[in-house]
GROMACS .gro file of C-alpha atoms in nm:
model
  313
    1MET     CA    1  -0.978  -5.646   3.002
    2LYS     CA    2  -1.061  -5.696   2.636
    3ASN     CA    3  -1.402  -5.535   2.687
    4LYS     CA    4  -1.239  -5.224   2.836
    5PHE     CA    5  -0.997  -5.203   2.545
    6PHE     CA    6  -1.272  -5.229   2.287
    7LEU     CA    7  -1.477  -4.972   2.479
    8LEU     CA    8  -1.183  -4.731   2.470
    9ILE     CA    9  -1.139  -4.783   2.097
   10LEU     CA   10  -1.511  -4.723   2.045
   11LEU     CA   11  -1.503  -4.398   2.243
   12ILE     CA   12  -1.201  -4.270   2.048
   13SER     CA   13  -1.369  -4.360   1.719
   14LEU     CA   14  -1.687  -4.184   1.824
   15PHE     CA   15  -1.487  -3.878   1.927
   16PHE     CA   16  -1.306  -3.847   1.594
   17SER     CA   17  -1.610  -3.929   1.386
   18GLY     CA   18  -1.803  -3.666   1.582
   19ASN     CA   19  -1.531  -3.410   1.509
   20LEU     CA   20  -1.525  -3.501   1.142
   21PHE     CA   21  -1.903  -3.471   1.126
   22ALA     CA   22  -1.890  -3.132   1.299
   23GLN     CA   23  -1.619  -3.011   1.059
   24SER     CA   24  -1.813  -3.139   0.760
   25SER     CA   25  -2.129  -2.975   0.889
   26LEU     CA   26  -1.947  -2.643   0.943
   27LYS     CA   27  -1.795  -2.654   0.595
   28LYS     CA   28  -2.135  -2.710   0.439
   29GLN     CA   29  -2.274  -2.418   0.640
   30VAL     CA   30  -1.986  -2.190   0.540
   31ASP     CA   31  -2.005  -2.291   0.174
   32SER     CA   32  -2.379  -2.224   0.168
   33LEU     CA   33  -2.350  -1.883   0.335
   34PHE     CA   34  -2.048  -1.786   0.126
   35VAL     CA   35  -2.246  -1.822  -0.197
   36ILE     CA   36  -2.475  -1.545  -0.072
   37ALA     CA   37  -2.204  -1.333   0.093
   38SER     CA   38  -1.997  -1.316  -0.225
   39SER     CA   39  -2.285  -1.292  -0.469
   40GLY     CA   40  -2.341  -1.003  -0.704
   41GLU     CA   41  -2.693  -1.113  -0.792
   42LEU     CA   42  -2.975  -0.869  -0.728
   43LYS     CA   43  -3.183  -1.127  -0.543
   44TYR     CA   44  -2.914  -1.149  -0.273
   45ARG     CA   45  -2.835  -0.775  -0.259
   46ASP     CA   46  -2.997  -0.714   0.081
   47LEU     CA   47  -2.855  -1.036   0.224
   48VAL     CA   48  -2.487  -0.983   0.148
   49LYS     CA   49  -2.390  -0.770   0.450
   50PRO     CA   50  -2.593  -0.970   0.707
   51THR     CA   51  -2.448  -1.293   0.570
   52ILE     CA   52  -2.092  -1.161   0.594
   53GLU     CA   53  -2.164  -1.069   0.956
   54GLU     CA   54  -2.309  -1.415   1.019
   55LEU     CA   55  -1.997  -1.579   0.878
   56ALA     CA   56  -1.769  -1.355   1.082
   57ASN     CA   57  -1.964  -1.444   1.396
   58LEU     CA   58  -1.876  -1.810   1.340
   59GLY     CA   59  -1.525  -1.705   1.439
   60LYS     CA   60  -1.182  -1.857   1.394
   61ASP     CA   61  -1.310  -2.207   1.314
   62ILE     CA   62  -1.406  -2.098   0.963
   63VAL     CA   63  -1.065  -1.946   0.883
   64PRO     CA   64  -0.914  -2.270   0.740
   65ILE     CA   65  -1.221  -2.320   0.522
   66LEU     CA   66  -1.195  -1.968   0.380
   67VAL     CA   67  -0.817  -1.985   0.333
   68ASP     CA   68  -0.873  -2.281   0.100
   69LYS     CA   69  -1.092  -2.054  -0.113
   70LEU     CA   70  -0.830  -1.780  -0.147
   71ASP     CA   71  -0.700  -1.907  -0.480
   72THR     CA   72  -1.032  -1.815  -0.640
   73LYS     CA   73  -1.026  -1.623  -0.969
   74SER     CA   74  -1.320  -1.409  -0.855
   75ALA     CA   75  -1.226  -1.063  -0.728
   76ARG     CA   76  -1.559  -1.039  -0.546
   77GLU     CA   77  -1.493  -1.365  -0.361
   78ARG     CA   78  -1.140  -1.253  -0.266
   79LEU     CA   79  -1.268  -0.924  -0.127
   80THR     CA   80  -1.542  -1.104   0.063
   81ILE     CA   81  -1.297  -1.345   0.225
   82VAL     CA   82  -1.059  -1.069   0.331
   83ASN     CA   83  -1.354  -0.867   0.464
   84ILE     CA   84  -1.465  -1.164   0.676
   85PHE     CA   85  -1.112  -1.214   0.809
   86LYS     CA   86  -1.097  -0.845   0.899
   87LYS     CA   87  -1.424  -0.874   1.090
   88ILE     CA   88  -1.306  -1.185   1.274
   89GLY     CA   89  -0.997  -0.984   1.365
   90SER     CA   90  -0.711  -1.103   1.583
   91ASP     CA   91  -0.868  -1.447   1.633
   92ALA     CA   92  -0.804  -1.515   1.264
   93VAL     CA   93  -0.436  -1.425   1.282
   94PRO     CA   94  -0.279  -1.748   1.424
   95TYR     CA   95  -0.410  -1.967   1.142
   96LEU     CA   96  -0.336  -1.700   0.882
   97ILE     CA   97   0.025  -1.689   1.004
   98THR     CA   98   0.042  -2.067   0.966
   99SER     CA   99  -0.098  -2.028   0.614
  100LEU     CA  100   0.203  -1.817   0.513
  101LYS     CA  101   0.382  -2.152   0.479
  102ASN     CA  102   0.128  -2.273   0.225
  103PRO     CA  103   0.303  -2.406  -0.091
  104ASN     CA  104   0.054  -2.214  -0.304
  105GLY     CA  105   0.212  -1.870  -0.350
  106LEU     CA  106  -0.119  -1.724  -0.466
  107ILE     CA  107  -0.277  -1.809  -0.131
  108VAL     CA  108   0.027  -1.674   0.056
  109GLN     CA  109   0.012  -1.334  -0.113
  110ARG     CA  110  -0.359  -1.302  -0.035
  111VAL     CA  111  -0.304  -1.405   0.326
  112CYS     CA  112  -0.048  -1.122   0.348
  113TRP     CA  113  -0.315  -0.886   0.219
  114ALA     CA  114  -0.560  -1.007   0.485
  115LEU     CA  115  -0.304  -0.970   0.764
  116GLY     CA  116  -0.236  -0.613   0.653
  117ASP     CA  117  -0.607  -0.536   0.673
  118ILE     CA  118  -0.638  -0.688   1.020
  119LYS     CA  119  -0.336  -0.483   1.141
  120ASP     CA  120  -0.236  -0.715   1.425
  121SER     CA  121   0.129  -0.666   1.524
  122SER     CA  122   0.165  -1.033   1.617
  123ALA     CA  123   0.189  -1.102   1.242
  124VAL     CA  124   0.492  -0.878   1.185
  125ASP     CA  125   0.764  -1.141   1.230
  126ALA     CA  126   0.588  -1.385   0.999
  127LEU     CA  127   0.539  -1.116   0.734
  128ILE     CA  128   0.905  -1.018   0.758
  129ALA     CA  129   0.994  -1.381   0.700
  130VAL     CA  130   0.801  -1.398   0.371
  131SER     CA  131   0.910  -1.055   0.246
  132SER     CA  132   1.199  -1.227   0.068
  133HIS     CA  133   0.971  -1.487  -0.092
  134SER     CA  134   1.069  -1.606  -0.441
  135ARG     CA  135   0.729  -1.494  -0.573
  136TRP     CA  136   0.737  -1.116  -0.621
  137GLN     CA  137   0.363  -1.082  -0.560
  138VAL     CA  138   0.416  -1.222  -0.209
  139ARG     CA  139   0.698  -0.974  -0.145
  140ASP     CA  140   0.473  -0.693  -0.269
  141GLN     CA  141   0.183  -0.788  -0.043
  142ALA     CA  142   0.407  -0.862   0.257
  143VAL     CA  143   0.580  -0.523   0.237
  144GLY     CA  144   0.245  -0.353   0.190
  145ALA     CA  145   0.097  -0.537   0.489
  146LEU     CA  146   0.392  -0.435   0.707
  147GLY     CA  147   0.322  -0.075   0.615
  148ASP     CA  148  -0.044  -0.115   0.708
  149ILE     CA  149   0.047  -0.262   1.047
  150ALA     CA  150   0.311   0.012   1.091
  151ASP     CA  151   0.531  -0.159   1.346
  152ASN     CA  152   0.882  -0.012   1.326
  153LYS     CA  153   1.027  -0.357   1.383
  154ALA     CA  154   0.987  -0.387   1.007
  155ASP     CA  155   1.185  -0.072   0.918
  156ASP     CA  156   1.493  -0.260   0.797
  157ILE     CA  157   1.303  -0.493   0.565
  158ILE     CA  158   1.112  -0.197   0.418
  159LEU     CA  159   1.442  -0.020   0.347
  160MET     CA  160   1.588  -0.336   0.191
  161SER     CA  161   1.287  -0.362  -0.040
  162PHE     CA  162   1.386  -0.042  -0.220
  163ASP     CA  163   1.651  -0.257  -0.393
  164ASP     CA  164   1.405  -0.516  -0.519
  165THR     CA  165   1.429  -0.600  -0.889
  166ILE     CA  166   1.051  -0.561  -0.931
  167GLY     CA  167   0.905  -0.212  -0.957
  168GLN     CA  168   0.581  -0.306  -0.783
  169VAL     CA  169   0.775  -0.415  -0.473
  170ARG     CA  170   0.976  -0.091  -0.478
  171LYS     CA  171   0.645   0.094  -0.497
  172ALA     CA  172   0.520  -0.099  -0.190
  173ALA     CA  173   0.839  -0.005  -0.005
  174ALA     CA  174   0.779   0.363  -0.080
  175VAL     CA  175   0.416   0.352   0.030
  176SER     CA  176   0.502   0.167   0.351
  177SER     CA  177   0.792   0.398   0.438
  178GLY     CA  178   0.553   0.692   0.412
  179LYS     CA  179   0.291   0.525   0.629
  180MET     CA  180   0.554   0.432   0.888
  181HIS     CA  181   0.734   0.768   0.873
  182ILE     CA  182   1.074   0.604   0.830
  183LEU     CA  183   1.314   0.900   0.821
  184GLU     CA  184   1.598   0.676   0.699
  185SER     CA  185   1.397   0.620   0.382
  186VAL     CA  186   1.445   0.978   0.258
  187SER     CA  187   1.761   0.894   0.061
  188PRO     CA  188   1.623   0.582  -0.114
  189LEU     CA  189   1.297   0.765  -0.179
  190ILE     CA  190   1.478   1.050  -0.353
  191HIS     CA  191   1.674   0.796  -0.555
  192GLN     CA  192   1.346   0.627  -0.646
  193LEU     CA  193   1.213   0.952  -0.792
  194GLY     CA  194   1.421   0.848  -1.091
  195ASP     CA  195   1.282   0.495  -1.107
  196GLU     CA  196   1.193   0.356  -1.450
  197PHE     CA  197   0.855   0.244  -1.312
  198TYR     CA  198   0.600   0.526  -1.295
  199GLY     CA  199   0.421   0.378  -0.992
  200ALA     CA  200   0.743   0.359  -0.793
  201ARG     CA  201   0.834   0.719  -0.879
  202MET     CA  202   0.499   0.867  -0.785
  203SER     CA  203   0.469   0.663  -0.466
  204ALA     CA  204   0.814   0.786  -0.363
  205ALA     CA  205   0.703   1.145  -0.422
  206GLU     CA  206   0.390   1.096  -0.211
  207ALA     CA  207   0.589   0.930   0.069
  208LEU     CA  208   0.839   1.217   0.086
  209LEU     CA  209   0.553   1.459   0.152
  210LYS     CA  210   0.466   1.259   0.466
  211LEU     CA  211   0.814   1.282   0.620
  212ASP     CA  212   0.993   1.562   0.806
  213SER     CA  213   0.967   1.857   0.569
  214SER     CA  214   1.289   2.025   0.678
  215TYR     CA  215   1.501   1.714   0.632
  216VAL     CA  216   1.329   1.628   0.303
  217SER     CA  217   1.378   1.982   0.170
  218GLU     CA  218   1.745   1.984   0.259
  219SER     CA  219   1.798   1.643   0.101
  220LEU     CA  220   1.609   1.737  -0.215
  221GLY     CA  221   1.811   2.058  -0.246
  222ASP     CA  222   2.124   1.846  -0.275
  223SER     CA  223   1.962   1.634  -0.549
  224LEU     CA  224   1.819   1.893  -0.788
  225ASN     CA  225   2.126   1.875  -1.011
  226SER     CA  226   2.083   1.502  -1.059
  227GLU     CA  227   2.153   1.366  -1.407
  228ASN     CA  228   1.810   1.198  -1.392
  229SER     CA  229   1.542   1.433  -1.525
  230PHE     CA  230   1.272   1.259  -1.319
  231VAL     CA  231   1.462   1.338  -0.999
  232ARG     CA  232   1.499   1.702  -1.104
  233SER     CA  233   1.136   1.738  -1.205
  234LEU     CA  234   0.975   1.556  -0.914
  235GLY     CA  235   1.223   1.702  -0.665
  236CYS     CA  236   1.118   2.057  -0.761
  237SER     CA  237   0.750   1.958  -0.761
  238ILE     CA  238   0.776   1.817  -0.407
  239LEU     CA  239   0.948   2.133  -0.282
  240GLY     CA  240   0.668   2.335  -0.440
  241LYS     CA  241   0.411   2.129  -0.251
  242ILE     CA  242   0.604   2.151   0.079
  243ALA     CA  243   0.606   2.531   0.029
  244THR     CA  244   0.784   2.621   0.353
  245ASP     CA  245   1.022   2.920   0.360
  246GLN     CA  246   1.311   2.674   0.345
  247ALA     CA  247   1.169   2.491   0.044
  248ILE     CA  248   1.087   2.813  -0.141
  249ASP     CA  249   1.436   2.954  -0.077
  250ILE     CA  250   1.593   2.637  -0.221
  251LEU     CA  251   1.376   2.672  -0.532
  252TYR     CA  252   1.451   3.044  -0.566
  253GLN     CA  253   1.828   2.999  -0.538
  254THR     CA  254   1.817   2.708  -0.783
  255PHE     CA  255   1.610   2.914  -1.026
  256LEU     CA  256   1.869   3.195  -1.021
  257ASN     CA  257   2.158   2.957  -1.079
  258SER     CA  258   2.017   2.711  -1.330
  259SER     CA  259   1.920   2.684  -1.692
  260GLY     CA  260   1.733   2.452  -1.925
  261ASP     CA  261   1.474   2.213  -1.785
  262LEU     CA  262   1.580   2.266  -1.421
  263LYS     CA  263   1.505   2.638  -1.449
  264LEU     CA  264   1.160   2.551  -1.584
  265TYR     CA  265   1.097   2.293  -1.307
  266THR     CA  266   1.190   2.545  -1.035
  267ALA     CA  267   0.974   2.812  -1.200
  268LEU     CA  268   0.669   2.585  -1.201
  269ALA     CA  269   0.733   2.484  -0.840
  270LEU     CA  270   0.770   2.846  -0.725
  271ILE     CA  271   0.439   2.934  -0.887
  272GLU     CA  272   0.271   2.647  -0.703
  273ALA     CA  273   0.440   2.725  -0.370
  274ASP     CA  274   0.341   3.093  -0.385
  275SER     CA  275   0.006   3.060  -0.561
  276SER     CA  276  -0.108   3.402  -0.435
  277ASN     CA  277   0.212   3.559  -0.574
  278LEU     CA  278   0.288   3.738  -0.249
  279CYS     CA  279   0.662   3.731  -0.323
  280GLY     CA  280   0.628   3.846  -0.684
  281TYR     CA  281   0.796   3.541  -0.831
  282GLN     CA  282   0.557   3.533  -1.125
  283HIS     CA  283   0.691   3.862  -1.266
  284MET     CA  284   1.049   3.740  -1.227
  285ILE     CA  285   0.963   3.413  -1.402
  286THR     CA  286   0.759   3.559  -1.690
  287THR     CA  287   1.031   3.812  -1.771
  288SER     CA  288   1.300   3.542  -1.782
  289ASP     CA  289   1.426   3.386  -2.101
  290PHE     CA  290   1.224   3.072  -2.179
  291ASP     CA  291   1.139   2.904  -2.507
  292ARG     CA  292   0.782   2.919  -2.634
  293LEU     CA  293   0.677   2.573  -2.506
  294SER     CA  294   0.818   2.642  -2.159
  295PHE     CA  295   0.646   2.980  -2.151
  296LEU     CA  296   0.312   2.815  -2.232
  297LYS     CA  297   0.363   2.573  -1.941
  298ILE     CA  298   0.440   2.867  -1.713
  299GLN     CA  299   0.126   3.054  -1.822
  300SER     CA  300  -0.081   2.742  -1.759
  301ALA     CA  301   0.074   2.704  -1.411
  302ILE     CA  302  -0.003   3.070  -1.330
  303GLN     CA  303  -0.364   3.023  -1.437
  304THR     CA  304  -0.394   2.709  -1.225
  305ALA     CA  305  -0.244   2.892  -0.926
  306LYS     CA  306  -0.490   3.177  -0.974
  307ILE     CA  307  -0.787   2.938  -0.974
  308LYS     CA  308  -0.648   2.759  -0.667
  309ASN     CA  309  -0.601   3.088  -0.484
  310GLU     CA  310  -0.955   3.205  -0.566
  311PHE     CA  311  -1.099   2.873  -0.453
  312GLN     CA  312  -0.912   2.889  -0.121
  313ASN     CA  313  -1.030   3.242  -0.057
   0.00000   0.00000   0.00000
């Protein structure tokens, strides 16, 4: 009986020691290949891509080893790791989801980035869970990753992120709402046109151009008299880029009934919307009463429209 017991203990010990040896061997292999895969040295230049492929072909077993490297200070190493995860694909996702509970926030934010690149919808719930993380960089990457995956299950958390105290997170919310075509985001996007953070403002403007043009135009028309000059300026600019009959009519009516900077913003937008001057807006604008600086901006816009029109024709 004792012999059988000792034999069982020996077999278990051999099993675990074999596993430990295999894991140690794999780690050494990964570490050795990773030096080449992430190298910027000329002598490895032709080996980088094949080595990345070789690492990716090792599959999900190397994911824990690479996750431990994600707190690296090297941008090249970070990009290499995420690239390998992307090539491994969905097989990498289960362990990456587990890694979102890592106490190291730096690793968590970079895992979010990797999950966004892989674009596997099975990660959505886990990303939603960390989108309220105390570290703003994690919230930023989580919201961005949800936009990359583009599963509308995440619509509500994207909309909530417009109220984040950090501009970079608000920017991520704008970008993701555009990618996901969240119509309910039109109102917060227009509000964000007046954001104090330049990146958030411009991302909101770009996102609005990806949504239903009729609804966006109507909503912007109601916002052109905003007290925030950024909202007035960017609102007119977006309508000029939309350039539908509806958008142009809103700009025209606003031009006729406004003064000051709003009149200038609508003038510039009308010139862009009708770059070939088919409707004759340029004569109306240039014969209106503007100060010298505004008139110079209008002349510059007309010249730009002329060049654009010639290029298109």
